[in-house]
Amino acid sequence: MPTVAEAARTAEPCRWPTIDSVEESLRQARQAVNTARHAAEDAMGEATQDIRRRPLRAVGAAAMVGVFVGALVGFGVGWVARKRC
C-alpha cells in the first residue's frame, strides 16, 4: 500500500547560502576532521601500549584475523570459480 508524505511548505522562499554560513560549515568540517585525527592518534597510542604490554595476545589476535580474512577470501574465490565452470 503506497503512502504519500506531504512536505510542510514554509512561507520563506529558498535562499542561497551566505558567506557566513559557508565559512561556519567549513569551520565545523575542519573541527570534525581534527577531532577524528586526534581520536585516531589516541587509538594508535593505546594500541601501541597494549601491544608492548601483551605481545603474545597481539600476535594471536593478528593471526586469528589473518585466518578469518584468508578463509573469507578463499571461500569467495572458490564461490566465483565454481559459478564460472
mmCIF file of C-alpha atoms in Angstrom:
data_model
loop_
_atom_site.group_PDB
_atom_site.id
_atom_site.type_symbol
_atom_site.label_atom_id
_atom_site.label_comp_id
_atom_site.label_asym_id
_atom_site.label_seq_id
_atom_site.Cartn_x
_atom_site.Cartn_y
_atom_site.Cartn_z
ATOM 1 C CA MET A 1 0.000 0.000 0.000
ATOM 2 C CA PRO A 2 1.739 3.197 -1.134
ATOM 3 C CA THR A 3 1.721 6.181 1.132
ATOM 4 C CA VAL A 4 2.399 9.801 0.378
ATOM 5 C CA ALA A 5 4.001 12.176 2.831
ATOM 6 C CA GLU A 6 3.377 15.836 2.235
ATOM 7 C CA ALA A 7 6.206 18.200 2.901
ATOM 8 C CA ALA A 8 5.441 21.179 5.048
ATOM 9 C CA ARG A 9 5.733 24.326 2.988
ATOM 10 C CA THR A 10 7.386 27.308 4.521
ATOM 11 C CA ALA A 11 6.481 30.897 3.900
ATOM 12 C CA GLU A 12 10.114 31.766 3.166
ATOM 13 C CA PRO A 13 11.442 31.427 -0.340
ATOM 14 C CA CYS A 14 14.542 29.334 -0.992
ATOM 15 C CA ARG A 15 17.674 31.294 -0.081
ATOM 16 C CA TRP A 16 21.214 30.933 -1.329
ATOM 17 C CA PRO A 17 23.866 30.231 1.309
ATOM 18 C CA THR A 18 25.648 33.268 2.622
ATOM 19 C CA ILE A 19 29.397 33.647 3.014
ATOM 20 C CA ASP A 20 28.982 33.439 6.787
ATOM 21 C CA SER A 21 27.076 30.156 6.623
ATOM 22 C CA VAL A 22 29.652 28.665 4.236
ATOM 23 C CA GLU A 23 32.515 29.747 6.499
ATOM 24 C CA GLU A 24 30.709 28.298 9.519
ATOM 25 C CA SER A 25 30.206 24.981 7.706
ATOM 26 C CA LEU A 26 33.881 24.882 6.730
ATOM 27 C CA ARG A 27 34.902 25.609 10.320
ATOM 28 C CA GLN A 28 32.686 22.781 11.572
ATOM 29 C CA ALA A 29 34.114 20.401 8.947
ATOM 30 C CA ARG A 30 37.688 21.290 9.916
ATOM 31 C CA GLN A 31 36.833 20.803 13.568
ATOM 32 C CA ALA A 32 35.325 17.372 12.829
ATOM 33 C CA VAL A 33 38.430 16.345 10.866
ATOM 34 C CA ASN A 34 40.724 17.492 13.673
ATOM 35 C CA THR A 35 38.630 15.634 16.248
ATOM 36 C CA ALA A 36 38.780 12.452 14.166
ATOM 37 C CA ARG A 37 42.537 12.835 13.680
ATOM 38 C CA HIS A 38 43.100 13.233 17.433
ATOM 39 C CA ALA A 39 40.894 10.209 18.143
ATOM 40 C CA ALA A 40 42.872 8.124 15.626
ATOM 41 C CA GLU A 41 46.165 9.227 17.191
ATOM 42 C CA ASP A 42 44.867 8.308 20.651
ATOM 43 C CA ALA A 43 43.722 4.896 19.407
ATOM 44 C CA MET A 44 47.115 4.245 17.813
ATOM 45 C CA GLY A 45 48.869 5.231 21.039
ATOM 46 C CA GLU A 46 46.681 2.924 23.100
ATOM 47 C CA ALA A 47 47.188 0.086 20.612
ATOM 48 C CA THR A 48 50.949 0.574 20.764
ATOM 49 C CA GLN A 49 50.911 0.432 24.565
ATOM 50 C CA ASP A 50 48.673 -2.645 24.531
ATOM 51 C CA ILE A 51 50.977 -4.433 22.075
ATOM 52 C CA ARG A 52 54.015 -3.622 24.228
ATOM 53 C CA ARG A 53 52.275 -4.864 27.377
ATOM 54 C CA ARG A 54 50.833 -8.060 25.882
ATOM 55 C CA PRO A 55 52.797 -9.060 22.762
ATOM 56 C CA LEU A 56 51.567 -12.676 22.638
ATOM 57 C CA ARG A 57 47.939 -11.595 22.753
ATOM 58 C CA ALA A 58 48.590 -9.114 19.930
ATOM 59 C CA VAL A 59 50.278 -11.745 17.761
ATOM 60 C CA GLY A 60 47.454 -14.197 18.483
ATOM 61 C CA ALA A 61 44.818 -11.636 17.572
ATOM 62 C CA ALA A 62 46.645 -10.774 14.349
ATOM 63 C CA ALA A 63 46.896 -14.462 13.482
ATOM 64 C CA MET A 64 43.188 -15.002 14.109
ATOM 65 C CA VAL A 65 42.271 -12.029 11.942
ATOM 66 C CA GLY A 66 44.590 -13.347 9.221
ATOM 67 C CA VAL A 67 42.989 -16.789 9.331
ATOM 68 C CA PHE A 68 39.499 -15.288 9.202
ATOM 69 C CA VAL A 69 40.278 -12.960 6.287
ATOM 70 C CA GLY A 70 42.098 -15.752 4.449
ATOM 71 C CA ALA A 71 39.136 -18.069 4.891
ATOM 72 C CA LEU A 72 36.756 -15.405 3.575
ATOM 73 C CA VAL A 73 38.964 -14.731 0.550
ATOM 74 C CA GLY A 74 39.349 -18.447 -0.136
ATOM 75 C CA PHE A 75 35.621 -19.015 0.158
ATOM 76 C CA GLY A 76 34.926 -16.089 -2.162
ATOM 77 C CA VAL A 77 37.414 -17.254 -4.780
ATOM 78 C CA GLY A 78 36.013 -20.785 -4.617
ATOM 79 C CA TRP A 79 32.478 -19.465 -4.936
ATOM 80 C CA VAL A 80 33.312 -17.389 -8.010
ATOM 81 C CA ALA A 81 35.360 -20.201 -9.613
ATOM 82 C CA ARG A 82 32.566 -22.696 -9.071
ATOM 83 C CA LYS A 83 29.990 -20.494 -10.803
ATOM 84 C CA ARG A 84 32.237 -19.892 -13.850
ATOM 85 C CA CYS A 85 32.783 -23.581 -14.638
#
